[in-house]
Short mmCIF file of C-alpha atoms in Angstrom, two decimals:
data_model
loop_
_atom_site.label_atom_id
_atom_site.label_comp_id
_atom_site.label_asym_id
_atom_site.label_seq_id
_atom_site.Cartn_x
_atom_site.Cartn_y
_atom_site.Cartn_z
CA UNK G 12 -34.69 -93.95 67.97
CA UNK G 13 -34.29 -92.94 64.29
CA UNK G 14 -33.68 -89.32 63.33
CA UNK G 15 -37.01 -87.57 62.80
CA UNK G 16 -36.89 -84.69 60.33
CA UNK G 17 -39.31 -81.82 60.79
CA UNK G 18 -40.04 -78.98 58.36
CA UNK G 19 -42.46 -76.74 60.25
CA UNK G 20 -42.72 -75.37 63.76
CA UNK G 21 -46.44 -76.23 63.65
CA UNK G 22 -45.53 -79.90 64.00
CA UNK G 23 -47.45 -81.04 67.11
CA UNK G 24 -44.44 -83.05 68.28
CA UNK G 25 -42.54 -79.80 68.85
CA UNK G 26 -45.11 -78.12 71.09
CA UNK G 27 -42.88 -78.40 74.15
CA UNK G 28 -40.39 -76.15 72.32
CA UNK G 29 -42.80 -73.84 70.52
CA UNK G 30 -46.10 -73.57 72.40
CA UNK G 31 -45.67 -74.01 76.14
CA UNK G 32 -45.00 -71.01 78.36
CA UNK G 33 -42.35 -71.09 81.07
CA UNK G 34 -45.12 -71.47 83.66
CA UNK G 35 -46.60 -74.42 81.79
CA UNK G 36 -43.20 -76.06 81.45
CA UNK G 37 -42.55 -75.62 85.14
CA UNK G 38 -45.93 -77.19 85.95
CA UNK G 39 -46.72 -75.58 89.28
CA UNK G 40 -49.54 -78.06 89.91
CA UNK G 41 -47.21 -81.06 89.72
CA UNK G 42 -43.57 -79.85 89.94
CA UNK G 43 -42.20 -83.40 89.85
CA UNK G 44 -43.41 -83.62 86.25
CA UNK G 45 -42.01 -80.22 85.27
CA UNK G 46 -39.97 -79.79 82.10
CA UNK G 47 -37.19 -77.38 81.16
CA UNK G 48 -35.71 -76.45 77.79
CA UNK G 49 -31.92 -76.71 77.71
CA UNK G 50 -30.40 -74.68 74.88
CA UNK G 51 -26.84 -75.02 73.51
CA UNK G 52 -24.56 -77.99 73.06
CA UNK G 53 -22.48 -77.14 76.13
CA UNK G 54 -25.48 -76.87 78.46
CA UNK G 55 -26.98 -80.12 77.14
CA UNK G 56 -23.71 -81.97 77.69
CA UNK G 57 -23.43 -80.62 81.25
CA UNK G 58 -27.01 -81.63 82.02
CA UNK G 59 -26.52 -85.16 80.70
CA UNK G 60 -23.21 -85.53 82.54
CA UNK G 61 -25.07 -84.79 85.77
CA UNK G 62 -27.70 -87.42 85.15
CA UNK G 63 -30.64 -85.25 84.13
CA UNK G 64 -33.37 -87.01 82.19
CA UNK G 65 -33.79 -86.09 78.50
CA UNK G 66 -37.25 -86.27 76.96
CA UNK G 67 -36.37 -85.23 73.40
CA UNK G 68 -33.71 -83.47 71.37
CA UNK G 69 -34.21 -80.80 68.68
CA UNK G 70 -31.17 -80.10 66.50
CA UNK G 71 -30.32 -77.78 63.63
CA UNK G 72 -29.22 -80.01 60.74
CA UNK G 73 -25.91 -78.08 60.66
CA UNK G 74 -25.24 -79.12 64.27
CA UNK G 75 -26.19 -82.77 63.95
CA UNK G 76 -22.67 -84.06 63.24
CA UNK G 77 -21.31 -82.32 66.36
CA UNK G 78 -24.04 -83.96 68.45
CA UNK G 79 -23.62 -87.52 67.14
CA UNK G 80 -22.02 -88.78 70.35
CA UNK G 81 -24.83 -87.24 72.41
CA UNK G 82 -27.47 -88.83 70.20
CA UNK G 83 -25.72 -92.19 70.49
CA UNK G 84 -25.97 -92.20 74.28
CA UNK G 85 -29.71 -91.41 74.41
CA UNK G 86 -32.19 -94.11 75.24
CA UNK G 87 -34.02 -95.54 72.23
CA UNK G 88 -37.33 -93.99 73.26
CA UNK G 89 -35.94 -90.42 73.30
CA UNK G 90 -36.85 -88.83 69.95
CA UNK G 91 -34.28 -86.75 68.07
CA UNK G 92 -35.85 -84.10 65.82
CA UNK G 93 -33.73 -82.47 63.12
CA UNK G 94 -34.79 -79.19 61.53
CA UNK G 95 -33.44 -77.02 58.71
CA UNK G 96 -31.18 -74.15 59.79
CA UNK G 97 -33.76 -71.54 58.76
CA UNK G 98 -36.29 -73.17 61.06
CA UNK G 99 -33.86 -73.02 63.99
CA UNK G 100 -33.46 -69.28 63.45
CA UNK G 101 -37.23 -68.88 63.32
CA UNK G 102 -37.60 -70.77 66.60
CA UNK G 103 -35.26 -68.50 68.58
CA UNK G 104 -36.14 -65.30 66.73
CA UNK G 105 -32.71 -64.38 65.35
CA UNK G 106 -30.33 -65.68 62.70
CA UNK G 107 -27.39 -66.66 64.88
CA UNK G 108 -28.39 -69.66 66.97
CA UNK G 109 -26.61 -72.46 68.76
CA UNK G 110 -29.10 -74.77 67.10
CA UNK G 111 -29.37 -77.43 69.78
CA UNK G 112 -32.22 -77.86 72.24
CA UNK G 113 -33.29 -80.55 74.65
CA UNK G 114 -36.51 -80.98 76.59
CA UNK G 115 -35.48 -82.43 79.93
CA UNK G 116 -37.12 -83.30 83.22
CA UNK G 117 -36.59 -80.55 85.81
CA UNK G 118 -34.40 -81.74 88.67
CA UNK G 119 -35.83 -81.55 92.15
CA UNK G 120 -35.06 -78.38 94.08
CA UNK G 121 -32.52 -78.86 96.83
CA UNK G 122 -33.71 -78.97 100.42
CA UNK G 123 -33.01 -75.64 102.15
CA UNK G 124 -32.28 -77.19 105.56
CA UNK G 125 -29.79 -79.63 104.06
CA UNK G 126 -28.03 -76.87 102.12
CA UNK G 127 -27.67 -74.67 105.17
CA UNK G 128 -26.35 -77.56 107.22
CA UNK G 129 -23.44 -78.25 104.87
CA UNK G 130 -22.63 -74.94 103.11
CA UNK G 131 -20.04 -72.35 104.15
CA UNK G 132 -20.52 -69.68 101.49
CA UNK G 133 -23.92 -68.96 99.96
CA UNK G 134 -25.30 -66.30 97.65
CA UNK G 135 -28.74 -64.92 98.47
CA UNK G 136 -30.65 -63.24 95.64
CA UNK G 137 -33.43 -60.77 96.41
CA UNK G 138 -35.85 -59.91 93.65
CA UNK G 139 -33.51 -60.53 90.72
CA UNK G 140 -35.98 -61.01 87.88
CA UNK G 141 -33.70 -60.86 84.85
CA UNK G 142 -32.98 -64.46 83.88
CA UNK G 143 -29.77 -63.38 82.12
CA UNK G 144 -28.41 -61.99 85.39
CA UNK G 145 -29.46 -65.12 87.26
CA UNK G 146 -27.69 -67.33 84.72
CA UNK G 147 -24.52 -65.22 84.76
CA UNK G 148 -24.48 -65.24 88.56
CA UNK G 149 -24.76 -69.05 88.65
CA UNK G 150 -21.85 -69.33 86.22
CA UNK G 151 -19.68 -67.23 88.53
CA UNK G 152 -20.91 -69.13 91.58
CA UNK G 153 -19.89 -72.44 90.03
CA UNK G 154 -16.47 -71.15 89.02
CA UNK G 155 -15.68 -69.37 92.29
CA UNK G 156 -16.56 -71.89 95.00
CA UNK G 157 -20.03 -70.81 96.10
CA UNK G 158 -21.72 -73.72 97.85
CA UNK G 159 -25.34 -72.77 97.14
CA UNK G 160 -27.57 -70.05 95.73
CA UNK G 161 -30.68 -69.10 97.71
CA UNK G 162 -33.56 -67.21 96.13
CA UNK G 163 -36.17 -64.86 97.51
CA UNK G 164 -39.74 -65.81 96.50
CA UNK G 165 -39.92 -63.44 93.51
CA UNK G 166 -36.57 -64.24 91.86
CA UNK G 167 -36.41 -65.55 88.30
CA UNK G 168 -36.33 -69.30 87.74
CA UNK G 169 -32.73 -70.60 87.40
CA UNK G 170 -34.06 -73.38 85.18
CA UNK G 171 -35.61 -71.01 82.64
CA UNK G 172 -34.27 -71.46 79.13
CA UNK G 173 -32.29 -68.21 79.15
CA UNK G 174 -30.78 -68.75 82.58
CA UNK G 175 -29.59 -72.21 81.59
CA UNK G 176 -28.09 -70.95 78.34
CA UNK G 177 -26.33 -67.93 79.86
CA UNK G 178 -24.95 -70.05 82.70
CA UNK G 179 -23.61 -72.56 80.12
CA UNK G 180 -25.29 -75.28 82.16
CA UNK G 181 -23.69 -74.24 85.43
CA UNK G 182 -27.13 -73.89 87.03
CA UNK G 183 -26.93 -77.68 87.29
CA UNK G 184 -23.64 -77.56 89.20
CA UNK G 185 -24.59 -75.29 92.10
CA UNK G 186 -27.56 -76.37 94.25
CA UNK G 187 -30.25 -73.81 94.88
CA UNK G 188 -33.36 -73.44 96.97
CA UNK G 189 -36.09 -70.83 97.28
CA UNK G 190 -37.07 -69.29 100.61
CA UNK G 191 -40.65 -69.76 101.74
CA UNK G 192 -42.58 -67.81 104.34
CA UNK G 193 -42.28 -64.12 105.22
CA UNK G 194 -39.47 -62.45 103.31
CA UNK G 195 -36.97 -61.25 104.37
CA UNK G 196 -37.57 -61.68 108.10
CA UNK G 197 -37.90 -65.46 108.18
CA UNK G 198 -35.20 -65.96 105.56
CA UNK G 199 -32.60 -64.04 107.56
CA UNK G 200 -33.71 -65.77 110.77
CA UNK G 201 -33.20 -69.14 109.07
CA UNK G 202 -29.69 -68.18 108.01
CA UNK G 203 -28.80 -66.89 111.48
CA UNK G 204 -30.12 -70.08 113.05
CA UNK G 205 -27.81 -72.07 110.78
CA UNK G 206 -24.82 -70.02 111.95
CA UNK G 207 -24.42 -67.68 108.98
CA UNK G 208 -23.21 -64.11 109.13
CA UNK G 209 -25.37 -62.14 106.69
CA UNK G 210 -23.57 -59.57 104.53
CA UNK G 211 -25.52 -57.13 102.35
CA UNK G 212 -23.80 -55.88 99.20
CA UNK G 213 -24.99 -52.28 99.20
CA UNK G 214 -23.91 -48.66 99.35
CA UNK G 215 -23.80 -47.35 102.89
CA UNK G 216 -21.82 -44.81 104.92
CA UNK G 217 -21.08 -47.54 107.47
CA UNK G 218 -20.20 -50.30 105.01
CA UNK G 219 -17.00 -52.31 105.01
CA UNK G 220 -14.94 -52.54 101.84
CA UNK G 221 -14.91 -55.95 100.21
CA UNK G 222 -11.26 -56.50 101.09
CA UNK G 223 -11.77 -55.91 104.82
CA UNK G 224 -9.93 -58.83 106.53
CA UNK G 225 -12.72 -59.35 109.06
CA UNK G 226 -15.05 -60.68 106.36
CA UNK G 227 -12.87 -63.73 105.77
CA UNK G 228 -12.92 -64.63 109.45
CA UNK G 229 -16.56 -65.77 109.36
CA UNK G 230 -16.91 -69.53 109.17
CA UNK G 231 -20.23 -69.20 107.36
CA UNK G 232 -21.09 -66.20 105.21
CA UNK G 233 -24.26 -65.38 103.26
CA UNK G 234 -23.78 -62.71 100.59
CA UNK G 235 -26.96 -60.82 99.69
CA UNK G 236 -27.43 -59.32 96.20
CA UNK G 237 -30.35 -57.11 95.24
CA UNK G 238 -32.61 -56.41 92.32
CA UNK G 239 -31.34 -54.83 89.12
CA UNK G 240 -33.01 -51.47 89.74
CA UNK G 241 -32.89 -50.45 93.39
CA UNK G 242 -30.60 -53.07 94.90
CA UNK G 243 -31.40 -54.63 98.25
CA UNK G 244 -34.45 -53.47 100.17
CA UNK G 245 -33.96 -51.54 103.41
CA UNK G 246 -35.47 -54.41 105.38
CA UNK G 247 -32.76 -56.78 104.10
CA UNK G 248 -29.97 -54.29 104.76
CA UNK G 249 -31.27 -53.62 108.27
CA UNK G 250 -31.57 -57.34 108.97
CA UNK G 251 -28.04 -58.22 107.85
CA UNK G 252 -25.09 -58.23 110.21
CA UNK G 253 -22.80 -56.19 108.00
CA UNK G 254 -22.99 -54.06 104.86
CA UNK G 255 -20.25 -54.48 102.25
CA UNK G 256 -19.29 -52.34 99.27
CA UNK G 257 -16.96 -52.88 96.35
CA UNK G 258 -14.52 -49.94 96.09
CA UNK G 259 -15.09 -48.03 92.84
CA UNK G 260 -13.07 -45.65 90.69
CA UNK G 261 -13.94 -42.76 88.35
CA UNK G 262 -17.13 -41.93 90.22
CA UNK G 263 -18.88 -45.17 89.27
CA UNK G 264 -21.28 -46.04 92.07
CA UNK G 265 -22.12 -49.68 91.33
CA UNK G 266 -21.74 -52.69 89.05
CA UNK G 267 -24.31 -54.87 87.35
CA UNK G 268 -25.39 -57.54 89.84
CA UNK G 269 -23.79 -60.35 87.82
CA UNK G 270 -20.45 -58.51 87.70
CA UNK G 271 -20.65 -57.50 91.37
CA UNK G 272 -21.32 -61.08 92.42
CA UNK G 273 -18.27 -62.36 90.53
CA UNK G 274 -16.04 -59.81 92.26
CA UNK G 275 -17.46 -60.67 95.68
CA UNK G 276 -17.17 -64.42 95.10
CA UNK G 277 -13.53 -64.10 94.06
CA UNK G 278 -12.65 -62.15 97.18
CA UNK G 279 -14.68 -64.00 99.80
CA UNK G 280 -15.22 -67.56 98.59
CA UNK G 281 -11.66 -68.71 97.97
#
């Protein structure tokens, strides 16, 4: 496919990048035809290395030389659009931009039953709606040996553009699935049935510290992390087998969920 130069964001060929909402990209009516926008050279390379299907590429002209090998491996029918640097900044809304985007087919969500059958350490996210936090958590999960990430029904989409970018493509390395049914009752029951000990990361007078040796004795451990504002709900904490806290200094009571997850993964998933 020849390089196609574009000079306006009103070009109808760019609508997947400029016009469609996250909901429209995800295509709830027909998820198998859903699309995601992968932003940054690193994330695009990770996605392609894991066999994800590209539909088109949109590149800042200043980044084209660095992407030549990527362009060369694309199928002929995959269009490569090249835009002026100023247009790339306009697209993302700020001057500093990585300047590389790909529209790609969304991979199928992993099967929950299969994940629970094979995993030993999983992260369970309840109500985390900030896609930056979700992306950062996936990056830590990939680096620190987490087998899967499980999401409550209202969590942000790991395949949103921001989550993918913040994770540096690591959302493609760690399988994830979303709980269905009554949350959290049926979700915790499903984990217990699969042999997991459920550990809530929360502040509690009866909590264990993260370095408590007993936590590493569990063959299968599910680590629960709560929403950015209030943390885990009482129903999740009550349903878990143990409550765990990260010891703090200087009167600090908690960490951002992305930072807390990295600390917990390092201690319990090695």
